[in-house]
Amino acid sequence: MAPDPTTLHGGSLLIAWQLTNKRVLIVGGGDVASGRLESALVADANVTLVAPAPLHLLTQELVDLLPDRITWHDREFQDSDLLVDPAEQKYVSMVFTAIDSFPESQRIARLCNDLRIPVNAADIPALCDFYFGSQVRSGPLQVLVSTNGKSPKLANLIRKRIESVIPPETAEAIENVGKLRERIKERAPGVGGQVSKKRMRWMVDLCGKWSMEDLACLDDETMGALVDGGWEKGIVPAPTDVMGEKALQSNGHALNGSAKGEPERRHAGVTPVVAAFVAGALLSGLTVLSRLRR
Amino acid sequence: MAPDPTTLHGGSLLIAWQLTNKRVLIVGGGDVASGRLESALVADANVTLVAPAPLHLLTQELVDLLPDRITWHDREFQDSDLLVDPAEQKYVSMVFTAIDSFPESQRIARLCNDLRIPVNAADIPALCDFYFGSQVRSGPLQVLVSTNGKSPKLANLIRKRIESVIPPETAEAIENVGKLRERIKERAPGVGGQVSKKRMRWMVDLCGKWSMEDLACLDDETMGALVDGGWEKGIVPAPTDVMGEKALQSNGHALNGSAKGEPERRHAGVTPVVAAFVAGALLSGLTVLSRLRR
């Protein structure tokens, strides 16, 4: 398909930034800072928090809860806070400012810009390397909704709509698929080439054939059965072949429109129709009978 | 609500990175590189592309289409490509590598790490500052789905589900709300404080009260009417008050569960139930009557 130049502008680069074992500096201890703190912790960062007491309630709770991951300095920002290791001139990996002083926030953001430290300065979009948006989190699943600054409220409404169509078993299904990938990598190790392609194809087939709730039902034992009876034979068995009754107990929230998920959704619509038919039949029958007996 | 420590790990930091007027270096000219090139262009970046000919078809089309935004060097990567302006020691803002040579990709990524240039090296997650995920784009709306590396296939299925619940008029609605915000800012300028809060509250009320398709129907004239008859009076009028007939033509795709969208959805489920009740009643009544008459 030829590229459409009209769509090639006006957006942002949406990315999943990695912060595991990295240090994030948060300047500020209020409401906004507490949201930033949670986001950094979710991403496995270690955090240096610089803000004079008192902290926002949630921030204080997080500081008390995770003293190993959060270092709190009860004072105003100092330029040296940007350094993790002054001897090696090693800087923090990322900075969030959320303070009331516009000039100080601007000054910190400019310092970061000069040092190429990624920075988000609350309320100063022009100096931000990146923005946050509305977010959904469900275990390993994360979704970011951005309207590119045009309407935070609509972003929030869209986020709610997205949340409502992600079935609760999705998180478990993703975790299980992750575990299964690791088990198959143990059986058939190697990066790149044919084995890598074969693994990918089998995983894609599995995720296409099994519903979310079937994937969510996998446990250690059934995962083993799936590897032995499926992967080793180069086939993707049906959920019932691997899990028996367990596969039938799932509740029809299939996200992937599998052969199993669809009829159950239809079923959900059929039940009230049948019930109404029976109710109508009973009521009418009884009415006719009672009238005839009078 | 007290923070739940079990959720405070295992994720990424999902962000909307800003690349307007910044330079991105892409090393590689194949299939993966062409996807990266599109993402960079969408985010308004200028791109330096380093790859010996022949380029992937889409990449070549983009290079031909946007010569002002893409500078192509028909050769292998050189370390000096990381510099935008050697005199000022000014570096590119971001680097994507997508080449077959693992050692060279690794070497480039390490150079970037040392210089604190954000980098994504395809297939070398350990050296990446960030990952891409499955993405939805519809005008100003962008959605990123990440399973944190556990299942790209499930991420893709979830993306499709999300696409299917975003009504087509959403992009237009977001654009219009963005324009409306600007118009109100012209009427009542100022950053922070009471006026800023008042603007935000009014926009939130509007987005809560009006459906997506009503917002999508706004044009210059009706936007003026909404500012004069709504904002100036401190009220949010109904869509029909501002747009008359136009507001009634919309088709019930409300994303924000407005009074208009909901009854239509409920109606769709109620009709077969009522029909079944009547059918049941008729059938039962006729059966009883026919038996009694025999």
Coordinates of C-alpha atoms in Angstrom, one line a residue:
Chain A
M1 CA 0.0 0.0 0.0
A2 CA 1.4 3.4 -0.9
P3 CA 2.0 5.7 2.1
D4 CA -0.6 8.4 2.8
P5 CA 1.3 11.7 3.4
T6 CA -1.7 13.2 5.1
T7 CA -1.3 10.9 8.1
L8 CA 2.4 11.4 8.4
H9 CA 2.4 14.3 10.9
G10 CA 0.7 15.7 14.0
G11 CA 1.3 12.8 16.4
S12 CA 3.7 11.7 19.0
L13 CA 6.0 8.6 19.3
L14 CA 4.1 6.3 21.7
I15 CA 6.7 4.1 23.5
A16 CA 7.1 1.9 26.5
W17 CA 10.1 3.3 28.3
Q18 CA 12.2 0.9 30.3
L19 CA 13.2 2.0 33.9
T20 CA 14.2 -1.3 35.5
N21 CA 17.1 -0.7 37.9
K22 CA 17.3 2.9 36.7
R23 CA 17.0 6.0 38.9
V24 CA 14.2 8.6 38.4
L25 CA 14.3 12.0 40.1
I26 CA 10.9 13.4 41.1
V27 CA 10.9 17.1 42.2
G28 CA 7.7 17.9 44.2
G29 CA 5.6 16.1 46.8
G30 CA 2.0 17.1 45.9
D31 CA -0.9 15.5 44.1
V32 CA 0.6 15.4 40.6
A33 CA 4.0 14.2 42.0
S34 CA 2.2 11.3 43.7
G35 CA 0.8 10.1 40.3
R36 CA 4.3 10.4 38.8
L37 CA 5.7 8.4 41.7
E38 CA 3.3 5.6 41.1
S39 CA 4.1 5.5 37.4
A40 CA 7.8 5.3 38.1
L41 CA 7.3 2.5 40.6
V42 CA 5.1 0.5 38.3
A43 CA 8.0 0.7 35.8
D44 CA 10.4 -0.8 38.3
A45 CA 12.4 2.4 38.8
N46 CA 14.3 3.4 41.9
V47 CA 13.2 6.9 42.9
T48 CA 14.8 9.9 44.4
L49 CA 12.1 12.2 45.7
V50 CA 13.0 15.8 46.5
A51 CA 10.3 17.8 48.3
P52 CA 10.0 19.6 51.7
A53 CA 7.5 18.0 54.1
P54 CA 4.5 17.6 54.3
L55 CA 4.1 15.2 51.4
H56 CA 0.8 14.4 49.7
L57 CA -0.9 11.6 51.6
L58 CA -0.4 9.0 48.9
T59 CA 3.2 10.0 48.4
Q60 CA 3.9 9.7 52.1
E61 CA 2.2 6.2 52.1
L62 CA 4.4 5.1 49.2
V63 CA 7.5 6.4 50.9
D64 CA 6.7 4.5 54.1
L65 CA 5.7 1.4 52.1
L66 CA 8.8 1.1 49.9
P67 CA 11.8 2.6 51.7
D68 CA 14.2 0.5 49.7
R69 CA 12.9 1.9 46.4
I70 CA 12.3 5.5 47.3
T71 CA 14.9 7.9 48.7
W72 CA 13.2 11.0 50.1
H73 CA 15.1 14.3 50.7
D74 CA 13.0 16.6 52.8
R75 CA 14.1 19.8 51.2
E76 CA 14.1 21.9 48.0
F77 CA 15.8 20.8 44.8
Q78 CA 19.6 21.3 44.4
D79 CA 21.4 21.0 41.0
S80 CA 23.5 18.1 42.4
D81 CA 20.3 16.0 42.7
L82 CA 20.6 15.3 38.9
L83 CA 23.8 13.3 39.6
V84 CA 23.5 9.7 40.8
D85 CA 27.3 9.3 41.1
P86 CA 29.2 12.6 41.2
A87 CA 32.6 10.8 40.9
E88 CA 31.6 9.2 37.6
Q89 CA 29.5 12.1 36.4
K90 CA 26.6 9.6 36.2
Y91 CA 23.2 11.3 35.9
V92 CA 19.6 10.1 36.9
S93 CA 17.8 8.4 34.0
M94 CA 14.7 10.6 34.0
V95 CA 13.3 13.7 35.7
F96 CA 9.7 14.7 36.6
T97 CA 9.0 18.1 38.1
A98 CA 5.7 18.9 39.7
I99 CA 6.2 22.0 41.7
D100 CA 4.3 25.3 42.0
S101 CA 7.2 27.6 41.1
F102 CA 7.1 28.0 37.3
P103 CA 10.6 29.6 37.0
E104 CA 12.2 26.9 39.1
S105 CA 10.5 24.1 37.1
Q106 CA 11.6 25.8 33.9
R107 CA 15.2 26.1 35.2
I108 CA 15.3 22.4 36.1
A109 CA 13.8 21.3 32.8
R110 CA 16.4 23.4 30.9
L111 CA 19.2 21.8 33.0
C112 CA 17.9 18.4 31.9
N113 CA 17.6 19.5 28.3
D114 CA 21.2 20.5 28.3
L115 CA 22.3 17.3 29.9
R116 CA 20.1 15.2 27.6
I117 CA 18.2 13.8 30.6
P118 CA 14.6 13.0 29.6
V119 CA 12.3 15.3 31.4
N120 CA 8.6 16.0 32.0
A121 CA 7.9 19.4 33.6
A122 CA 4.2 19.5 34.7
D123 CA 2.4 22.4 33.0
I124 CA 5.4 23.4 30.8
P125 CA 4.7 21.4 27.6
A126 CA 7.3 23.3 25.6
L127 CA 10.1 22.0 27.7
C128 CA 8.9 18.4 28.0
D129 CA 10.5 15.5 26.1
F130 CA 7.4 13.5 26.7
Y131 CA 3.8 13.6 28.0
F132 CA 1.7 11.2 29.9
G133 CA -1.8 10.3 28.8
S134 CA -4.7 8.3 30.1
Q135 CA -3.6 4.8 31.1
V136 CA -5.0 1.4 31.6
R137 CA -3.1 -1.2 33.6
S138 CA -4.1 -4.8 34.2
G139 CA -1.1 -6.9 35.2
P140 CA 1.3 -7.2 32.3
L141 CA -1.1 -5.3 30.0
Q142 CA -0.7 -1.5 29.7
V143 CA -2.6 0.8 27.4
L144 CA -1.8 4.5 26.8
V145 CA -4.4 6.8 25.3
S146 CA -3.2 10.1 23.9
T147 CA -5.2 12.8 22.1
N148 CA -1.9 14.7 21.6
G149 CA -2.9 17.4 24.1
K150 CA -6.2 18.2 22.4
S151 CA -8.6 16.8 25.0
P152 CA -7.6 15.1 28.2
K153 CA -11.3 14.6 29.1
L154 CA -12.0 12.7 25.8
A155 CA -8.8 10.7 26.4
N156 CA -10.2 9.7 29.7
L157 CA -13.6 8.7 28.3
I158 CA -11.9 6.6 25.6
R159 CA -9.7 5.0 28.3
K160 CA -12.9 4.0 30.2
R161 CA -14.4 2.5 27.1
I162 CA -11.2 0.5 26.4
E163 CA -11.2 -0.7 30.1
S164 CA -14.8 -1.9 29.6
V165 CA -13.9 -4.2 26.6
I166 CA -10.8 -5.8 28.2
P167 CA -12.0 -9.0 29.8
P168 CA -10.7 -9.5 33.4
E169 CA -8.9 -12.7 32.4
T170 CA -6.7 -10.9 29.9
A171 CA -3.9 -10.2 32.5
E172 CA -3.7 -13.9 33.4
A173 CA -3.8 -15.0 29.7
I174 CA -0.9 -12.7 28.9
E175 CA 1.1 -14.0 32.0
N176 CA 0.5 -17.6 30.9
V177 CA 1.5 -17.0 27.3
G178 CA 4.7 -15.3 28.6
K179 CA 5.4 -18.4 30.7
L180 CA 4.6 -20.8 27.8
R181 CA 7.0 -18.9 25.6
E182 CA 9.8 -19.3 28.2
R183 CA 9.0 -23.1 28.5
I184 CA 9.2 -23.5 24.7
K185 CA 12.4 -21.5 24.6
E186 CA 13.9 -24.0 27.1
R187 CA 12.9 -26.9 24.9
A188 CA 14.0 -25.3 21.7
P189 CA 16.6 -22.6 22.5
G190 CA 18.2 -20.2 20.0
V191 CA 17.9 -16.6 18.8
G192 CA 16.9 -15.8 15.2
G193 CA 16.8 -18.2 12.3
Q194 CA 14.4 -21.1 11.7
V195 CA 13.8 -22.2 15.4
S196 CA 12.9 -18.6 16.3
K197 CA 10.4 -18.4 13.4
K198 CA 8.9 -21.8 14.3
R199 CA 8.4 -20.8 17.9
M200 CA 6.8 -17.5 16.8
R201 CA 4.4 -19.2 14.4
W202 CA 3.3 -21.8 16.9
M203 CA 2.6 -19.0 19.5
V204 CA 0.7 -17.0 17.0
D205 CA -1.4 -20.0 16.0
L206 CA -2.1 -20.8 19.7
C207 CA -3.2 -17.2 20.5
G208 CA -5.4 -17.2 17.4
K209 CA -7.1 -20.5 18.2
W210 CA -7.5 -20.4 22.0
S211 CA -9.8 -17.8 23.7
M212 CA -8.5 -15.4 26.3
E213 CA -10.2 -17.4 29.1
D214 CA -8.8 -20.7 27.9
L215 CA -5.3 -19.2 28.0
A216 CA -6.1 -17.7 31.4
C217 CA -7.0 -21.3 32.7
L218 CA -3.5 -22.8 31.8
D219 CA -1.6 -24.0 34.8
D220 CA 1.8 -25.7 35.2
E221 CA 0.3 -29.1 34.4
T222 CA -1.8 -28.2 31.4
M223 CA 1.1 -26.1 30.1
G224 CA 3.3 -29.2 30.2
A225 CA 0.6 -31.1 28.3
L226 CA 0.4 -28.4 25.7
V227 CA 4.2 -28.4 25.2
D228 CA 4.4 -32.2 25.0
G229 CA 1.2 -32.8 23.0
G230 CA 1.2 -29.7 20.9
W231 CA 4.6 -28.0 20.4
E232 CA 6.5 -31.2 20.2
K233 CA 4.1 -32.5 17.5
G234 CA 3.9 -29.2 15.7
I235 CA 0.2 -28.8 16.2
V236 CA -2.0 -26.6 18.3
P237 CA -4.5 -28.8 20.1
A238 CA -8.0 -27.6 21.1
P239 CA -8.3 -26.4 24.7
T240 CA -10.6 -29.4 25.6
D241 CA -7.9 -31.8 24.3
V242 CA -5.4 -30.4 26.8
M243 CA -7.5 -29.2 29.7
G244 CA -10.7 -31.4 29.4
E245 CA -13.5 -30.1 31.6
K246 CA -11.6 -27.0 32.7
A247 CA -11.8 -25.5 29.2
L248 CA -15.5 -25.8 29.2
Q249 CA -15.9 -23.9 32.5
S250 CA -14.7 -20.6 31.1
N251 CA -17.2 -17.8 30.8
G252 CA -17.2 -16.7 27.2
H253 CA -15.3 -13.4 27.5
A254 CA -13.2 -14.4 24.4
L255 CA -11.3 -11.3 23.1
N256 CA -9.9 -13.1 20.1
G257 CA -13.2 -14.2 18.7
S258 CA -12.2 -17.9 18.8
A259 CA -14.6 -20.7 17.7
K260 CA -15.5 -21.1 21.3
G261 CA -15.9 -17.5 22.4
E262 CA -18.4 -16.5 19.7
P263 CA -21.2 -18.9 20.3
E264 CA -21.1 -18.2 24.0
R265 CA -21.5 -14.5 23.4
R266 CA -24.5 -15.3 21.2
H267 CA -25.7 -17.5 24.0
A268 CA -25.7 -14.6 26.4
G269 CA -28.1 -12.8 24.1
V270 CA -30.3 -15.9 23.5
T271 CA -30.9 -16.7 27.2
P272 CA -33.3 -13.8 27.9
V273 CA -35.1 -14.5 24.7
V274 CA -35.8 -18.1 25.6
A275 CA -36.8 -17.1 29.1
A276 CA -39.2 -14.5 27.7
F277 CA -40.7 -17.1 25.4
V278 CA -41.3 -19.5 28.3
A279 CA -42.6 -16.7 30.5
G280 CA -45.0 -15.6 27.8
A281 CA -46.1 -19.2 27.2
L282 CA -46.7 -19.8 30.9
L283 CA -48.6 -16.6 31.5
S284 CA -50.7 -17.0 28.5
G285 CA -51.4 -20.7 29.2
L286 CA -52.4 -20.0 32.8
T287 CA -54.6 -17.1 31.8
V288 CA -56.5 -19.2 29.2
L289 CA -56.8 -22.1 31.7
S290 CA -58.0 -19.9 34.6
R291 CA -60.6 -18.2 32.3
L292 CA -61.9 -21.5 31.0
R293 CA -62.3 -23.0 34.5
R294 CA -64.4 -20.1 35.7
Chain B
M1 CA -7.3 4.5 48.7
A2 CA -4.1 2.9 50.1
P3 CA -1.5 2.0 47.5
D4 CA -1.4 -1.7 46.5
P5 CA 2.2 -2.7 46.5
T6 CA 1.5 -5.8 44.4
T7 CA 0.8 -3.6 41.4
L8 CA 3.8 -1.4 41.8
H9 CA 6.2 -3.3 39.6
G10 CA 6.6 -5.3 36.4
G11 CA 5.5 -2.6 33.9
S12 CA 7.0 0.1 31.7
L13 CA 6.5 3.8 31.6
L14 CA 4.1 4.4 28.7
I15 CA 4.7 7.9 27.3
A16 CA 4.0 10.1 24.3
W17 CA 7.5 11.2 23.2
Q18 CA 7.7 14.6 21.4
L19 CA 9.8 14.8 18.2
T20 CA 8.6 18.0 16.5
N21 CA 11.5 19.6 14.8
K22 CA 13.9 17.0 16.3
R23 CA 16.2 14.8 14.3
V24 CA 15.9 11.0 14.5
L25 CA 18.6 8.7 13.1
I26 CA 17.4 5.4 11.5
V27 CA 20.1 2.9 10.7
G28 CA 18.8 0.2 8.3
G29 CA 16.6 0.3 5.2
G30 CA 14.6 -3.0 5.5
D31 CA 11.1 -4.0 6.6
V32 CA 11.5 -3.1 10.3
A33 CA 13.2 0.2 9.5
S34 CA 10.3 1.3 7.2
G35 CA 7.9 0.9 10.2
R36 CA 10.3 2.9 12.4
L37 CA 10.5 5.6 9.7
E38 CA 6.7 5.9 9.5
S39 CA 6.5 6.2 13.3
A40 CA 9.1 9.0 13.3
L41 CA 7.3 10.9 10.5
V42 CA 4.0 10.6 12.3
A43 CA 5.6 12.3 15.3
D44 CA 6.8 15.2 13.1
A45 CA 10.5 14.3 13.3
N46 CA 13.1 15.1 10.7
V47 CA 14.9 11.8 9.8
T48 CA 18.4 10.9 8.8
L49 CA 18.3 7.4 7.2
V50 CA 21.6 5.5 6.8
A51 CA 21.4 2.4 4.7
P52 CA 23.0 1.2 1.5
A53 CA 20.6 0.8 -1.4
P54 CA 18.3 -1.0 -2.2
L55 CA 15.8 0.3 0.3
H56 CA 12.6 -1.5 1.3
L57 CA 9.8 -0.5 -1.1
L58 CA 7.9 1.5 1.4
T59 CA 11.0 3.2 2.7
Q60 CA 12.0 4.2 -0.8
E61 CA 8.5 5.6 -1.4
L62 CA 8.7 7.7 1.7
V63 CA 12.1 9.0 0.8
D64 CA 10.8 10.0 -2.6
L65 CA 7.6 11.5 -1.1
L66 CA 9.2 13.6 1.6
P67 CA 12.7 14.7 0.6
D68 CA 12.5 17.7 2.9
R69 CA 12.0 15.6 5.9
I70 CA 14.2 12.6 5.1
T71 CA 17.9 12.8 4.4
W72 CA 19.1 9.5 3.0
H73 CA 22.8 8.4 3.1
D74 CA 23.3 5.5 0.7
R75 CA 26.0 3.8 2.8
E76 CA 26.8 2.0 6.1
F77 CA 26.6 3.7 9.5
Q78 CA 29.5 5.9 10.6
D79 CA 29.9 7.1 14.2
S80 CA 29.7 10.7 13.1
D81 CA 26.1 10.1 12.0
L82 CA 25.2 10.5 15.7
L83 CA 26.2 14.2 15.4
V84 CA 23.8 16.7 14.0
D85 CA 26.2 19.6 14.3
P86 CA 29.8 18.5 14.9
A87 CA 30.9 22.1 15.7
E88 CA 28.5 22.3 18.6
Q89 CA 28.7 18.7 19.6
K90 CA 25.0 18.5 19.1
Y91 CA 23.6 15.0 18.8
V92 CA 20.5 13.5 17.2
S93 CA 17.5 13.2 19.5
M94 CA 16.8 9.5 19.1
V95 CA 18.2 6.5 17.3
F96 CA 16.6 3.4 15.9
T97 CA 18.7 0.5 14.5
A98 CA 17.2 -2.2 12.4
I99 CA 20.1 -4.0 10.7
D100 CA 21.1 -7.6 10.3
S101 CA 24.5 -7.4 12.0
F102 CA 24.0 -8.1 15.7
P103 CA 27.5 -6.9 16.7
E104 CA 27.2 -3.6 14.8
S105 CA 23.7 -2.9 16.2
Q106 CA 25.0 -3.7 19.7
R107 CA 27.9 -1.3 19.1
I108 CA 25.7 1.5 18.0
A109 CA 23.3 1.0 20.9
R110 CA 26.2 1.2 23.3
L111 CA 27.5 4.4 21.8
C112 CA 24.0 5.8 22.3
N113 CA 23.8 4.6 25.9
D114 CA 27.1 6.3 26.6
L115 CA 26.0 9.6 25.0
R116 CA 22.5 9.3 26.6
I117 CA 20.8 9.3 23.2
P118 CA 17.5 7.4 23.5
V119 CA 17.9 4.2 21.4
N120 CA 15.8 1.3 20.2
A121 CA 17.9 -1.5 18.7
A122 CA 15.7 -4.1 17.0
D123 CA 16.0 -7.5 18.6
I124 CA 18.4 -6.4 21.4
P125 CA 15.9 -5.6 24.2
A126 CA 18.7 -5.4 26.8
L127 CA 20.2 -2.3 25.2
C128 CA 16.9 -0.6 24.4
D129 CA 15.8 2.5 26.3
F130 CA 12.2 1.9 25.1
Y131 CA 10.1 -0.5 23.1
F132 CA 7.3 -0.1 20.6
G133 CA 4.0 -2.0 21.0
S134 CA 0.8 -2.4 19.0
Q135 CA -0.6 1.0 18.0
V136 CA -3.9 2.5 17.0
R137 CA -3.9 5.9 15.2
S138 CA -7.0 7.9 14.2
G139 CA -6.1 11.5 13.5
P140 CA -5.1 13.1 16.8
L141 CA -5.9 9.9 18.8
Q142 CA -3.1 7.5 19.4
V143 CA -3.3 4.3 21.5
L144 CA -0.4 2.1 22.5
V145 CA -0.9 -1.5 23.7
S146 CA 2.0 -3.2 25.5
T147 CA 2.1 -6.6 27.1
N148 CA 5.6 -5.8 28.3
G149 CA 7.1 -8.2 25.9
K150 CA 5.1 -11.2 27.0
S151 CA 2.9 -11.6 24.0
P152 CA 3.1 -9.4 20.9
K153 CA 0.3 -11.5 19.3
L154 CA -2.2 -10.9 22.2
A155 CA -1.2 -7.2 22.1
N156 CA -2.2 -7.2 18.5
L157 CA -5.5 -8.9 19.2
I158 CA -6.2 -6.4 22.0
R159 CA -5.3 -3.6 19.6
K160 CA -7.9 -4.9 17.1
R161 CA -10.6 -5.1 19.8
I162 CA -9.8 -1.5 20.8
E163 CA -10.0 -0.3 17.2
S164 CA -13.4 -1.9 16.9
V165 CA -14.8 0.1 19.8
I166 CA -13.5 3.5 18.8
P167 CA -16.3 5.1 16.7
P168 CA -15.1 6.6 13.4
E169 CA -16.2 10.1 14.4
T170 CA -13.8 10.1 17.4
A171 CA -10.9 11.8 15.5
E172 CA -13.1 14.6 14.3
A173 CA -14.6 15.0 17.8
I174 CA -11.1 15.4 19.3
E175 CA -10.0 17.9 16.7
N176 CA -13.1 20.0 17.3
V177 CA -12.7 19.9 21.1
G178 CA -9.1 21.0 20.5
K179 CA -10.3 23.9 18.3
L180 CA -12.9 24.9 20.8
R181 CA -10.4 25.0 23.6
E182 CA -8.3 27.4 21.6
R183 CA -11.3 29.6 20.9
I184 CA -12.2 29.8 24.5
K185 CA -8.6 30.5 25.4
E186 CA -8.8 33.5 23.0
R187 CA -11.9 34.8 24.8
A188 CA -10.5 34.1 28.3
P189 CA -6.7 34.0 28.1
G190 CA -4.4 33.2 31.0
V191 CA -2.4 30.3 32.4
G192 CA -3.2 28.8 35.8
G193 CA -5.5 30.2 38.5
Q194 CA -9.3 30.6 38.4
V195 CA -9.7 31.2 34.6
S196 CA -7.8 28.1 33.8
K197 CA -9.9 26.0 36.2
K198 CA -13.1 27.5 34.8
R199 CA -12.1 26.7 31.2
M200 CA -11.2 23.1 32.2
R201 CA -14.5 22.6 34.1
W202 CA -16.6 23.8 31.2
M203 CA -14.7 21.6 28.7
V204 CA -15.1 18.6 31.0
D205 CA -18.9 19.3 31.4
L206 CA -19.2 19.6 27.6
C207 CA -17.4 16.4 26.9
G208 CA -19.5 14.6 29.5
K209 CA -22.8 16.0 28.2
W210 CA -22.3 15.8 24.4
S211 CA -21.8 12.6 22.5
M212 CA -18.8 11.9 20.3
E213 CA -20.9 12.3 17.2
D214 CA -22.3 15.6 18.3
L215 CA -18.8 16.9 19.0
A216 CA -17.8 15.6 15.6
C217 CA -20.6 17.7 14.0
L218 CA -19.4 21.0 15.3
D219 CA -18.3 23.4 12.6
D220 CA -17.0 27.0 12.7
E221 CA -20.5 28.5 12.9
T222 CA -21.9 26.2 15.6
M223 CA -18.7 26.5 17.6
G224 CA -19.2 30.2 17.6
A225 CA -22.8 29.7 18.9
L226 CA -21.5 27.4 21.6
V227 CA -19.0 29.9 22.8
D228 CA -21.5 32.8 22.8
G229 CA -24.5 30.9 24.1
G230 CA -22.7 28.5 26.3
W231 CA -19.3 29.5 27.6
E232 CA -20.2 33.2 27.9
K233 CA -23.3 32.3 30.0
G234 CA -21.5 29.6 32.1
I235 CA -23.7 26.8 30.8
V236 CA -23.4 23.8 28.6
P237 CA -26.3 23.8 26.2
A238 CA -27.8 20.7 24.7
P239 CA -26.5 19.8 21.1
T240 CA -30.0 20.5 19.7
D241 CA -30.0 24.0 21.2
V242 CA -26.8 24.8 19.3
M243 CA -27.0 22.8 16.1
G244 CA -30.7 22.1 15.7
E245 CA -31.5 19.4 13.2
K246 CA -27.8 18.5 12.7
A247 CA -27.6 17.1 16.2
L248 CA -30.4 14.8 15.5
Q249 CA -28.8 13.3 12.4
S250 CA -26.1 11.6 14.3
N251 CA -26.1 7.8 14.5
G252 CA -25.9 6.8 18.1
H253 CA -22.2 5.8 18.2
A254 CA -21.8 7.7 21.5
L255 CA -18.6 6.8 23.2
N256 CA -19.4 8.8 26.3
G257 CA -22.6 7.0 27.1
S258 CA -24.7 10.1 26.6
A259 CA -28.4 10.2 27.1
K260 CA -28.8 9.8 23.4
G261 CA -26.6 6.7 22.8
E262 CA -27.6 4.5 25.6
P263 CA -31.4 4.0 24.9
E264 CA -30.6 2.9 21.4
R265 CA -28.2 0.2 22.6
R266 CA -30.7 -1.0 25.2
H267 CA -33.4 -1.0 22.6
A268 CA -31.4 -3.4 20.4
G269 CA -31.5 -6.0 23.3
V270 CA -35.1 -5.5 24.3
T271 CA -36.9 -6.0 21.0
P272 CA -36.2 -9.8 20.6
V273 CA -37.1 -10.3 24.3
V274 CA -40.5 -8.7 23.8
A275 CA -41.0 -10.5 20.6
A276 CA -40.2 -13.8 22.3
F277 CA -42.6 -13.1 25.1
V278 CA -45.5 -12.4 22.7
A279 CA -44.6 -15.4 20.6
G280 CA -44.6 -17.7 23.6
A281 CA -47.9 -16.2 24.8
L282 CA -49.5 -16.7 21.4
L283 CA -48.2 -20.2 20.9
S284 CA -49.2 -21.4 24.4
G285 CA -52.6 -19.7 24.3
L286 CA -53.4 -21.3 20.9
T287 CA -52.2 -24.7 22.1
V288 CA -54.4 -24.6 25.2
L289 CA -57.3 -23.4 23.2
S290 CA -57.0 -26.1 20.5
R291 CA -56.7 -28.9 23.0
L292 CA -59.8 -27.7 25.0
R293 CA -61.8 -27.5 21.8
R294 CA -60.9 -31.1 20.7

